[in-house]
Coordinates of C-alpha atoms and ligand atoms in Angstrom, one line a residue:
M738 CA -30.6 -15.0 68.0
K739 CA -29.3 -13.3 65.4
T740 CA -27.6 -10.5 65.8
K741 CA -28.7 -8.8 62.8
Y742 CA -32.3 -9.0 65.9
L743 CA -30.5 -7.9 68.5
A744 CA -28.5 -4.9 66.9
P745 CA -31.8 -3.2 66.7
I746 CA -33.6 -3.5 69.7
V747 CA -29.8 -2.1 71.9
F748 CA -30.2 0.4 69.7
L749 CA -33.6 1.0 70.0
I750 CA -33.4 0.8 74.0
G751 CA -31.1 3.0 74.1
I752 CA -32.3 5.8 72.6
Y753 CA -35.2 4.5 75.3
L754 CA -32.7 5.3 78.1
I755 CA -30.9 8.2 76.6
L756 CA -34.5 10.1 76.4
S757 CA -35.6 9.1 80.4
A758 CA -32.7 10.3 81.5
L759 CA -33.0 13.7 79.4
D760 CA -36.4 13.5 80.8
N761 CA -35.4 12.7 84.8
I762 CA -33.2 15.2 84.6
G763 CA -34.0 18.3 82.3
I764 CA -32.4 19.6 79.5
V765 CA -30.8 22.9 81.2
K766 CA -28.9 19.9 83.9
I767 CA -27.0 18.3 80.2
S768 CA -24.0 19.3 81.3
I769 CA -24.6 16.8 85.1
L770 CA -25.2 13.7 82.4
I771 CA -22.8 14.3 80.7
I772 CA -19.7 14.4 83.1
N773 CA -21.7 11.8 84.8
P774 CA -19.6 9.0 84.5
L775 CA -21.9 6.4 85.2
Y776 CA -24.2 8.3 82.7
L777 CA -21.1 9.0 80.1
A778 CA -20.4 5.5 79.6
I779 CA -23.7 3.7 79.5
S780 CA -24.0 6.9 76.5
T781 CA -19.9 5.4 74.9
L782 CA -21.7 2.0 75.1
I783 CA -25.0 2.8 73.7
F784 CA -23.4 4.4 70.8
A785 CA -20.9 2.1 70.4
T786 CA -23.9 -0.9 70.5
A787 CA -25.8 1.5 67.6
F788 CA -22.6 2.5 65.7
F789 CA -21.4 -1.6 65.4
S790 CA -25.3 -2.8 63.8
L791 CA -25.1 0.2 61.0
E792 CA -22.0 -1.5 60.2
K793 CA -23.8 -4.5 60.6
L794 CA -26.9 -3.6 58.2
G795 CA -24.2 -2.5 56.0
V796 CA -26.0 0.7 55.9
H797 CA -23.2 2.8 55.0
N798 CA -22.5 0.2 51.7
K799 CA -25.8 1.3 51.1
I800 CA -26.6 4.5 51.0
K801 CA -22.8 4.0 49.1
Q802 CA -24.8 1.5 46.8
I803 CA -28.3 5.1 47.0
I804 CA -25.9 7.3 45.7
A805 CA -24.6 5.1 42.8
R806 CA -27.9 3.8 41.7
E807 CA -28.6 8.0 41.5
T808 CA -25.3 8.7 39.7
I809 CA -26.8 5.9 37.1
K810 CA -30.3 6.7 37.2
N811 CA -28.8 10.6 36.0
S812 CA -26.6 8.9 33.0
V813 CA -29.6 7.1 31.4
H814 CA -30.4 8.3 28.6
I815 CA -32.8 8.1 25.9
V816 CA -31.6 7.5 22.0
N817 CA -33.2 6.8 19.5
V818 CA -32.6 4.2 16.9
E819 CA -34.1 3.6 13.7
G820 CA -37.5 4.7 15.6
V821 CA -36.7 2.7 18.3
E822 CA -36.2 3.5 21.5
Y823 CA -33.2 2.1 24.3
Y824 CA -32.7 3.0 27.6
F825 CA -28.4 3.4 27.8
V826 CA -25.4 3.9 29.8
G827 CA -22.3 3.8 29.3
F828 CA -19.7 4.2 31.0
R829 CA -15.2 4.7 30.1
V830 CA -13.3 2.0 31.5
I831 CA -10.8 3.2 32.7
G832 CA -7.7 2.1 34.8
K833 CA -7.8 3.4 38.8
E834 CA -5.2 5.4 40.2
T835 CA -2.5 3.3 42.3
T836 CA 0.1 4.0 44.5
E837 CA 1.5 0.5 43.9
E838 CA 4.7 0.3 42.5
D839 CA 4.4 -2.2 40.3
E840 CA 1.7 -0.2 38.0
E841 CA 3.9 -2.0 35.0
D842 CA 2.5 -6.0 36.0
I843 CA -0.7 -4.8 36.3
D844 CA -2.5 -6.9 33.5
Y845 CA -5.1 -4.9 33.0
S846 CA -5.6 -7.1 29.6
A847 CA -6.5 -9.8 31.7
E848 CA -8.6 -7.8 33.7
M849 CA -10.9 -7.2 31.4
Q850 CA -11.3 -9.9 29.8
N851 CA -11.8 -11.6 33.2
A852 CA -14.9 -9.3 33.3
I853 CA -16.0 -10.2 29.8
N854 CA -16.2 -13.5 30.5
A855 CA -18.0 -13.2 33.4
L856 CA -20.8 -10.1 31.6
S857 CA -20.8 -13.0 28.5
K858 CA -22.4 -14.8 31.9
H859 CA -25.4 -12.2 32.3
Q860 CA -28.1 -14.3 31.5
S861 CA -30.7 -11.6 31.4
R862 CA -32.1 -11.3 27.5
K863 CA -33.2 -7.8 28.3
V864 CA -30.3 -5.9 29.6
K865 CA -27.4 -6.0 26.1
V866 CA -23.8 -5.3 27.0
A867 CA -21.3 -4.1 24.5
V868 CA -17.7 -3.3 25.5
V869 CA -16.8 -1.1 22.8
T870 CA -12.5 -0.6 21.7
L871 CA -11.4 2.9 19.9
L872 CA -8.4 2.2 17.8
D873 CA -8.5 6.5 17.0
P874 CA -7.8 9.1 19.0
E875 CA -6.6 7.4 22.1
P876 CA -7.1 3.6 22.5
G877 CA -9.2 2.4 25.4
S878 CA -12.2 1.2 25.8
A879 CA -15.7 1.4 27.1
I880 CA -19.1 -0.1 28.5
L881 CA -22.1 0.4 27.0
F882 CA -25.4 -1.6 28.7
F883 CA -29.0 -1.2 26.7
A884 CA -32.0 -2.1 26.4
K885 CA -35.0 -1.5 24.6
K886 CA -37.2 1.3 26.3
D887 CA -41.2 -1.5 25.4
D888 CA -38.8 -4.7 26.7
V889 CA -37.8 -3.1 30.9
S890 CA -39.4 -0.6 33.2
L891 CA -36.2 2.6 34.2
S892 CA -36.3 1.4 37.3
R893 CA -34.9 -2.4 36.4
F894 CA -33.3 -1.1 33.6
Y895 CA -31.3 1.1 35.8
N896 CA -30.7 -2.1 38.8
E897 CA -29.9 -4.2 36.1
A898 CA -27.4 -1.8 35.3
L899 CA -25.5 -1.1 38.7
Y900 CA -25.7 -4.9 39.0
L901 CA -23.4 -5.3 36.3
K902 CA -21.3 -2.3 36.9
H903 CA -20.3 -4.2 40.2
V904 CA -19.6 -7.5 38.6
I905 CA -17.1 -5.4 36.2
E906 CA -15.9 -3.6 38.8
G907 CA -15.7 -7.5 41.6
M908 CA -13.9 -9.2 38.2
A909 CA -11.5 -6.4 37.4
P910 CA -9.9 -4.7 40.8
H911 CA -7.8 -2.1 38.6
L912 CA -10.6 -1.0 36.6
T913 CA -13.3 0.8 37.1
L914 CA -16.2 2.8 34.8
E915 CA -16.6 5.7 34.7
E916 CA -20.3 7.3 33.4
V917 CA -19.8 9.2 29.9
N918 CA -22.2 12.5 30.5
L919 CA -23.7 12.8 27.2
K920 CA -25.0 16.6 28.2
T921 CA -22.6 17.9 25.1
K922 CA -24.3 17.1 21.8
P923 CA -23.6 15.2 20.1
M924 CA -25.1 12.2 21.3
I925 CA -23.5 9.6 21.5
P926 CA -24.6 7.0 19.1
L927 CA -25.6 3.1 19.8
P928 CA -23.5 0.7 17.8
Q929 CA -24.6 0.1 14.7
L930 CA -22.3 -2.7 14.2
V931 CA -20.9 -3.5 17.5
G932 CA -17.6 -4.2 16.7
T933 CA -15.8 -2.8 13.8
V934 CA -14.0 -1.8 15.8
V935 CA -13.6 -3.5 18.5
Y936 CA -10.8 -4.7 20.1
A937 CA -11.6 -6.7 23.2
G938 CA -8.0 -7.5 24.4
Y939 CA -7.0 -3.9 24.2
I940 CA -7.8 -1.3 27.3
S941 CA -6.2 2.1 27.6
Q942 CA -5.5 3.6 31.4
K943 CA -6.5 7.3 29.6
K944 CA -9.7 8.5 29.2
F945 CA -10.4 8.6 25.2
E946 CA -14.0 10.5 23.4
V947 CA -16.6 8.3 22.2
V948 CA -17.2 8.8 18.5
A949 CA -19.5 7.3 16.7
D950 CA -18.8 3.7 15.1
E951 CA -17.8 4.3 11.8
Q952 CA -18.9 1.2 8.8
I953 CA -15.4 0.3 7.7
D954 CA -15.4 0.2 4.2
V955 CA -13.7 -3.3 2.7
G956 CA -14.2 -2.5 -0.6
E957 CA -13.7 -5.3 -3.1
F958 CA -11.8 -8.5 -3.0
D959 CA -11.7 -11.5 -4.3
I960 CA -9.1 -13.8 -2.4
E961 CA -10.8 -14.2 1.6
L962 CA -8.2 -14.3 4.3
G963 CA -11.0 -14.4 6.9
H964 CA -12.8 -12.0 9.1
I965 CA -12.5 -8.2 10.7
V966 CA -11.7 -9.4 14.3
G967 CA -15.2 -9.0 16.5
T968 CA -17.1 -9.8 13.4
N969 CA -18.3 -11.7 11.1
K970 CA -17.5 -9.9 8.9
S971 CA -15.2 -11.1 6.6
I972 CA -11.9 -9.4 5.0
G973 CA -9.2 -10.4 2.1
I974 CA -7.5 -8.6 -1.0
R975 CA -7.3 -8.3 -4.7
S976 CA -5.8 -10.5 -6.6
S977 CA -5.1 -7.8 -8.6
D978 CA -3.1 -5.7 -5.5
V979 CA -1.0 -9.1 -6.0
F980 CA 2.1 -7.0 -7.8
R981 CA 2.1 -4.8 -5.7
H982 CA 3.9 -7.2 -3.3
I983 CA 3.0 -7.9 0.0
A984 CA 4.8 -8.2 2.7
I985 CA 4.1 -10.6 6.3
F986 CA 5.8 -9.7 9.9
G987 CA 5.5 -11.6 12.7
A988 CA 7.1 -13.1 15.6
T989 CA 8.1 -16.9 15.4
G990 CA 4.8 -18.6 15.9
S991 CA 2.4 -15.7 15.4
G992 CA 0.7 -17.5 12.5
K993 CA 3.1 -15.9 9.4
T994 CA 3.3 -19.1 7.3
N995 CA -0.8 -20.5 7.9
T996 CA -1.1 -17.1 6.3
S997 CA 1.3 -17.3 3.6
A998 CA 0.3 -20.3 2.5
L999 CA -3.9 -19.6 2.8
L1000 CA -2.0 -16.9 -0.1
A1001 CA -0.8 -19.2 -2.0
K1002 CA -3.4 -21.3 -2.4
K1003 CA -5.7 -19.1 -2.9
L1004 CA -3.8 -17.8 -5.7
Y1005 CA -3.0 -20.8 -6.9
E1006 CA -6.7 -22.1 -7.2
K1007 CA -6.5 -18.3 -8.9
G1008 CA -4.4 -19.2 -11.7
F1009 CA -1.1 -17.7 -11.3
D1010 CA 1.6 -20.1 -11.0
V1011 CA 3.5 -20.0 -7.5
V1012 CA 6.9 -20.4 -6.5
I1013 CA 7.8 -20.6 -2.7
L1014 CA 11.1 -20.8 -1.3
D1015 CA 10.4 -22.3 2.2
W1016 CA 13.5 -21.5 4.2
H1017 CA 12.1 -23.5 7.1
G1018 CA 10.9 -26.2 5.5
E1019 CA 6.7 -25.4 7.1
Y1020 CA 5.4 -25.3 3.6
H1021 CA 4.4 -28.7 2.0
N1022 CA 2.0 -30.0 5.2
Y1023 CA -0.2 -26.8 4.3
L1024 CA 0.0 -27.3 0.7
P1025 CA 0.9 -30.8 0.1
N1026 CA -0.7 -30.8 -4.0
F1027 CA 2.0 -28.1 -4.4
N1028 CA 5.2 -29.8 -6.2
Y1029 CA 8.1 -30.8 -3.6
Y1030 CA 11.4 -29.9 -4.3
G1031 CA 13.9 -30.8 -2.1
N1032 CA 16.8 -32.6 -1.0
E1033 CA 17.8 -35.1 -4.4
S1034 CA 14.9 -33.9 -6.4
L1035 CA 16.0 -29.8 -6.5
P1036 CA 16.5 -28.8 -9.5
V1037 CA 20.4 -27.4 -10.2
L1038 CA 20.9 -24.3 -11.9
N1039 CA 23.7 -22.8 -14.7
P1040 CA 23.6 -19.3 -13.2
L1041 CA 26.6 -19.7 -16.4
G1042 CA 24.8 -20.9 -18.9
S1043 CA 23.6 -18.0 -21.1
K1044 CA 25.5 -14.7 -21.8
E1045 CA 21.8 -12.8 -20.7
M1046 CA 23.0 -12.9 -17.3
R1047 CA 25.4 -10.9 -16.6
A1048 CA 28.3 -11.6 -14.7
I1049 CA 28.1 -8.7 -12.6
N1050 CA 25.3 -9.8 -10.8
V1051 CA 25.9 -13.2 -9.9
A1052 CA 28.8 -12.0 -9.3
D1053 CA 27.4 -9.6 -6.2
M1054 CA 25.5 -12.3 -5.6
I1055 CA 28.1 -14.3 -5.0
G1056 CA 29.8 -12.0 -3.1
D1057 CA 27.0 -10.8 -0.7
V1058 CA 26.4 -14.3 0.4
L1059 CA 30.3 -15.4 0.4
K1060 CA 30.8 -11.8 1.9
L1061 CA 33.5 -10.7 -0.6
T1062 CA 35.4 -7.6 0.0
D1063 CA 35.5 -5.1 -3.3
P1064 CA 39.0 -6.9 -4.7
Q1065 CA 37.7 -10.3 -4.8
R1066 CA 34.2 -9.5 -6.2
F1067 CA 36.7 -7.5 -9.0
A1068 CA 38.4 -10.6 -9.4
L1069 CA 35.1 -12.8 -9.5
Q1070 CA 33.6 -10.5 -12.1
K1071 CA 36.7 -10.9 -14.6
G1072 CA 36.7 -14.5 -13.4
I1073 CA 32.9 -15.3 -15.2
E1074 CA 33.3 -12.4 -17.6
E1075 CA 36.3 -15.0 -19.1
F1076 CA 34.2 -18.2 -18.3
L1077 CA 31.0 -17.3 -20.3
L1078 CA 33.9 -16.2 -22.7
K1079 CA 34.9 -19.5 -23.6
D1080 CA 31.9 -21.7 -25.5
S1081 CA 32.6 -25.2 -23.4
N1082 CA 31.3 -27.1 -21.0
A1083 CA 33.3 -26.6 -17.9
D1084 CA 32.3 -26.3 -14.4
F1085 CA 32.3 -24.2 -11.5
K1086 CA 35.8 -25.8 -10.4
D1087 CA 36.9 -25.0 -13.8
L1088 CA 36.1 -21.2 -13.5
I1089 CA 38.2 -21.2 -9.6
N1090 CA 40.9 -23.1 -11.8
L1091 CA 40.8 -20.0 -13.9
I1092 CA 41.3 -17.4 -11.8
N1093 CA 44.0 -19.9 -9.8
T1094 CA 46.6 -18.6 -12.3
P1095 CA 49.2 -16.7 -11.7
D1096 CA 48.6 -15.3 -15.2
F1097 CA 45.2 -14.0 -14.4
A1098 CA 45.9 -12.0 -12.0
E1099 CA 49.1 -10.3 -13.5
K1100 CA 45.9 -9.8 -16.7
Y1101 CA 44.0 -7.4 -14.0
D1102 CA 46.8 -7.0 -11.7
I1103 CA 45.0 -8.4 -9.0
Q1104 CA 47.7 -9.3 -6.0
K1105 CA 48.2 -12.8 -4.9
N1106 CA 45.9 -12.5 -1.5
V1107 CA 43.5 -11.3 -3.1
I1108 CA 43.5 -14.6 -5.4
L1109 CA 43.5 -16.9 -2.8
A1110 CA 40.7 -16.1 -0.7
L1111 CA 38.8 -16.0 -3.2
V1112 CA 39.4 -19.1 -4.0
R1113 CA 39.2 -20.4 -0.8
N1114 CA 36.0 -19.7 -0.4
L1115 CA 35.0 -20.8 -3.7
S1116 CA 36.3 -24.0 -3.2
Y1117 CA 34.3 -24.2 0.1
L1118 CA 30.8 -23.4 -1.5
F1119 CA 32.1 -25.1 -4.8
T1120 CA 32.4 -28.2 -3.4
G1121 CA 29.5 -30.9 -2.3
M1122 CA 26.1 -30.4 -2.3
G1123 CA 26.7 -27.3 -3.8
E1124 CA 29.2 -28.6 -6.8
K1125 CA 25.2 -30.6 -7.1
L1126 CA 23.3 -28.1 -6.5
I1127 CA 24.8 -25.4 -9.2
S1128 CA 26.6 -26.5 -12.1
K1129 CA 27.2 -26.6 -15.6
K1130 CA 24.1 -29.1 -15.7
G1131 CA 21.7 -27.4 -14.3
L1132 CA 18.8 -25.0 -15.7
S1133 CA 18.8 -22.0 -17.5
Y1134 CA 17.0 -19.3 -16.6
K1135 CA 14.4 -19.9 -19.2
D1136 CA 14.6 -23.6 -18.7
L1137 CA 13.8 -23.4 -14.1
A1138 CA 10.5 -20.9 -14.8
E1139 CA 9.4 -23.1 -18.1
K1140 CA 10.0 -26.2 -15.4
L1141 CA 7.5 -24.4 -12.1
R1142 CA 4.6 -24.0 -13.2
G1143 CA 1.5 -24.7 -11.4
G1144 CA 1.9 -24.7 -7.8
N1145 CA 5.9 -25.6 -6.4
V1146 CA 7.3 -25.6 -3.4
I1147 CA 11.3 -25.1 -3.1
D1148 CA 12.4 -26.8 0.7
L1149 CA 15.4 -25.1 0.8
A1150 CA 15.9 -26.2 4.9
T1151 CA 17.1 -29.5 3.0
I1152 CA 19.8 -27.6 2.2
S1153 CA 22.4 -27.4 5.4
D1154 CA 24.6 -25.4 4.8
L1155 CA 23.9 -21.6 5.0
R1156 CA 25.8 -20.0 2.7
L1157 CA 24.8 -22.4 0.1
R1158 CA 21.5 -22.3 1.0
R1159 CA 21.2 -18.2 0.8
L1160 CA 23.0 -18.4 -2.7
Y1161 CA 20.6 -21.1 -4.0
G1162 CA 17.3 -19.0 -3.3
M1163 CA 18.7 -15.6 -4.4
L1164 CA 19.2 -18.0 -7.9
I1165 CA 16.0 -18.8 -8.0
V1166 CA 15.0 -15.4 -7.6
Q1167 CA 16.9 -13.5 -9.7
F1168 CA 16.5 -16.6 -12.6
I1169 CA 12.8 -16.3 -12.4
L1170 CA 13.1 -11.9 -12.3
E1171 CA 15.4 -11.9 -15.1
Y1172 CA 12.9 -14.6 -17.3
F1173 CA 9.7 -11.9 -16.6
L1174 CA 11.6 -9.1 -17.6
E1175 CA 13.4 -10.7 -20.3
F1176 CA 10.7 -12.2 -22.1
R1177 CA 7.1 -11.0 -20.3
P1178 CA 5.1 -13.5 -20.9
K1179 CA 0.6 -12.8 -21.5
D1180 CA -0.3 -16.1 -20.2
R1181 CA 1.7 -16.1 -16.7
K1182 CA 0.9 -14.6 -13.2
L1183 CA 3.9 -15.2 -10.9
Y1184 CA 3.5 -15.2 -7.2
L1185 CA 6.9 -15.6 -5.6
V1186 CA 7.2 -16.5 -1.4
L1187 CA 10.6 -15.5 0.1
E1188 CA 10.4 -16.9 3.1
E1189 CA 12.8 -15.6 6.4
A1190 CA 13.3 -12.6 3.1
Q1191 CA 15.7 -11.4 5.3
N1192 CA 18.2 -14.3 3.7
Y1193 CA 17.7 -12.2 0.8
L1194 CA 16.9 -8.8 1.5
R1195 CA 19.3 -8.4 4.0
E1196 CA 22.6 -5.9 2.4
E1197 CA 21.2 -3.2 -0.3
N1198 CA 20.3 -5.4 -2.2
I1199 CA 19.4 -3.4 -5.6
I1200 CA 18.7 -6.6 -8.0
I1201 CA 15.0 -7.4 -6.3
E1202 CA 14.9 -2.9 -5.1
R1203 CA 14.6 -2.8 -8.7
A1204 CA 12.9 -6.4 -9.2
L1205 CA 10.2 -5.0 -7.1
Q1206 CA 9.4 -1.0 -9.4
E1207 CA 9.3 -3.2 -12.4
I1208 CA 8.1 -6.4 -12.0
R1209 CA 4.7 -5.7 -11.1
K1210 CA 4.4 -4.5 -15.0
F1211 CA 5.3 -8.3 -15.4
G1212 CA 2.8 -10.3 -13.6
V1213 CA 5.5 -10.8 -10.9
G1214 CA 3.8 -10.5 -7.5
L1215 CA 6.4 -10.8 -4.2
C1216 CA 6.2 -11.6 -0.9
I1217 CA 8.5 -11.3 1.7
V1218 CA 7.6 -12.5 4.8
T1219 CA 10.0 -11.9 7.4
Q1220 CA 10.1 -11.6 11.9
S1221 CA 12.2 -9.5 11.4
P1222 CA 11.2 -6.7 9.2
T1223 CA 14.6 -4.9 10.9
T1224 CA 16.4 -5.8 8.7
I1225 CA 14.9 -5.4 5.8
D1226 CA 15.7 -2.9 3.3
P1227 CA 13.1 -0.2 4.6
E1228 CA 13.6 -0.2 -0.1
V1229 CA 11.4 -3.3 0.0
L1230 CA 9.1 -2.5 2.1
K1231 CA 8.3 1.1 0.7
N1232 CA 7.2 -0.7 -2.2
T1233 CA 5.1 -3.5 -0.9
N1234 CA 1.0 -2.2 -1.0
I1235 CA -0.2 -5.1 1.7
K1236 CA 1.1 -5.6 5.2
I1237 CA -0.1 -8.6 7.2
V1238 CA 1.4 -8.0 10.6
H1239 CA 0.9 -10.7 12.7
S1240 CA 1.6 -10.3 16.3
I1241 CA 5.1 -8.8 17.5
K1242 CA 7.2 -7.9 20.4
S1243 CA 10.0 -6.1 19.5
N1244 CA 10.0 -2.5 20.3
Q1245 CA 12.3 -1.8 17.4
D1246 CA 10.2 -4.5 15.2
K1247 CA 7.0 -3.2 15.6
R1248 CA 8.1 0.8 15.4
V1249 CA 9.9 -0.1 11.6
V1250 CA 6.2 -1.6 10.6
A1251 CA 4.1 1.2 12.4
D1252 CA 7.0 3.8 10.6
S1253 CA 6.0 1.8 7.4
M1254 CA 2.2 1.0 7.5
G1255 CA 2.0 5.0 8.1
L1256 CA 0.0 3.9 11.9
T1257 CA 0.1 6.3 14.8
S1258 CA 1.7 5.3 18.3
A1259 CA -1.6 4.3 19.8
K1260 CA -2.2 1.8 16.9
E1261 CA 1.7 0.8 17.5
K1262 CA 1.1 -0.9 21.0
I1263 CA -1.6 -3.3 19.6
I1264 CA 0.5 -4.7 17.6
D1265 CA 1.7 -7.1 20.8
K1266 CA -1.5 -8.4 21.8
L1267 CA -2.9 -9.9 18.5
D1268 CA -3.1 -13.3 19.1
V1269 CA -2.6 -15.9 16.8
G1270 CA -4.1 -16.0 13.4
E1271 CA -5.1 -12.3 13.9
A1272 CA -3.2 -9.0 11.9
I1273 CA -3.5 -6.0 11.1
L1274 CA -4.1 -5.6 7.6
V1275 CA -3.5 -2.5 5.0
A1276 CA -4.7 -3.6 1.6
P1277 CA -5.4 -0.9 -1.5
N1278 CA -9.1 -2.5 -1.0
I1279 CA -9.3 -0.9 1.9
K1280 CA -9.1 2.5 3.7
K1281 CA -7.9 2.2 6.9
E1282 CA -5.5 -0.5 8.5
I1283 CA -8.0 -3.4 10.6
I1284 CA -8.1 -6.1 12.2
V1285 CA -8.3 -9.8 10.9
K1286 CA -8.6 -13.1 11.9
I1287 CA -6.9 -15.1 9.3
D1288 CA -8.4 -18.2 8.0
K1289 CA -5.7 -21.3 9.2
V1290 CA -5.1 -23.0 5.4
T1291 CA -7.5 -26.6 5.7
Ligands
LIG826 N1 -4.9 -18.1 11.0 C1 -4.5 -19.4 12.9 N2 -5.8 -19.8 13.5 C2 -5.5 -21.1 14.3 N3 -4.3 -21.4 13.8 C3 -3.6 -20.5 13.9 C4 -3.7 -19.4 12.5 N4 -3.0 -19.4 12.3 C5 -1.1 -20.3 12.7 N5 -2.0 -20.8 13.3 C6 -1.5 -22.4 14.3 O1 0.0 -21.5 15.0 C7 0.7 -22.0 14.6 C8 1.8 -21.2 14.4 O2 1.5 -20.7 13.1 P1 2.3 -20.6 11.9 O3 3.7 -21.9 11.9 O4 1.7 -20.2 10.9 O5 3.8 -19.6 12.1 P2 4.4 -18.4 12.1 O6 5.0 -17.2 12.7 O7 5.1 -19.1 10.8 O8 6.0 -18.8 12.9 P3 7.8 -19.3 12.6 O9 8.0 -17.9 13.6 O10 7.4 -20.0 13.6 O11 7.2 -19.9 11.8 C9 0.5 -23.5 14.0 O12 0.3 -24.4 15.0 C10 -0.7 -22.8 13.4 O13 -1.9 -24.0 13.5
LIG827 MG1 7.2 -20.0 9.7

């Protein structure tokens, strides 16, 4: 016979024996009963058996369940949403108190994910489950169960809610669900649009206040980027805001280049000319229809070709790239100025020769060792590929700007020397900005993408800083893409109005980005939890930052 049946029988026999013993010896003799070893042994055995049988039957679990169910029962509320009555119960998801030393290692998000996976397999069509994550004022999740009052009985509703609560707690051993007390007004509304604030990948150990779900106002946009995470709601930016510049941040592999290529493609379709300075050679695959320049087909540039290109700008650019000292920069600037006065077909090699004369050093009172160091640096840059790419035979800034109509990918990765790659990229930026500042062409809008922008914007780059403020009026939108925002000049970050932030792991980078976007520390914590292609978007058409999933470029 199964112990399940045996236990109550033994229990009943025990009771019977005790009662008959009491009857035989009378209540007054109770002390004898207790001290009599035989009776003592029998009653101990009986009580142990009884306890064992209760345990076997799971009675104390049942008692716990009854208490839990009663608690839930008291937490079930009836709410009225647009004339329909719902049973409703809500729980805060909180971390259990833990004594585990490696609390840091507990992956609450993974446990939450397991619980959500289990819930999504839940078959009931009547009782609905919603997971709501609030980002404000503290990030944290709540789980809500609700059902139309007409569809289920109250007892079915709370039995099922209880079952689901057990499922969740079973899947997520370090999480617990705490009933939300609805006694205080105002009542928690049912989320009308479950999802606008959903980000189930993140939960907090802290309790949070459940507040009304806001309908997020995404405003008008003409460049669609993807949808709000957790919803089907499309989201995008306005092409007119592109002139207020864009910054795309994210760690390696987080989806920056995909996002940047998507924007480039859409803006090209809207009539923008697009120039991408492709540091790693990644864009040609994303944008095969764009003009491609690499290796032999890279445009040859002539920074000394016109008087409008200020000698000091060229000297500064070369100075930045070669990390020249101030006296070396001065010598270079004077050299370029003299060189520009000469109306010859001379080339950079000739510039080097001009600087490397005793007359030149004497004229400007420059020490010999300054000249020597400068000449060594310049010779290194202007031999080999450098000599080919930067030459008097090349395009002036006007010619280049004319050439770069339509969509263009300039594959800088085909320039193996990093200093030359930087200088060449900076020259192109400089050429384009000079062209737009001077000619202010009414018929052109240009979108300029600086991939790995820290290569151009590392030091205080006066040219770009100035340009960022001025060029918006003249139809140039700049997009800076980088994995290390800390190395970008804060002035530049301040001048970008659209920010698309993919997952970032480094705390320092997270802080810089959060500061530049005015994110609360709570929201800053979300930045490293984003999946590939997900990003926090801030743009003038959106009132509040939103977590979006960017479309893949097709
Ligand atoms: N929105 C997206 N949806 C789906 N997959 C994406 C999305 N964005 C990127 N991916 C995929 O993720 C991978 C990395 O994307 P991407 O190259 O854009 O990252 P990245 O941030 O530019 O990385 P890196 O710093 O290494 O250049 C690619 O395989 C890409 O196809
Ligand atoms: Mg990339």
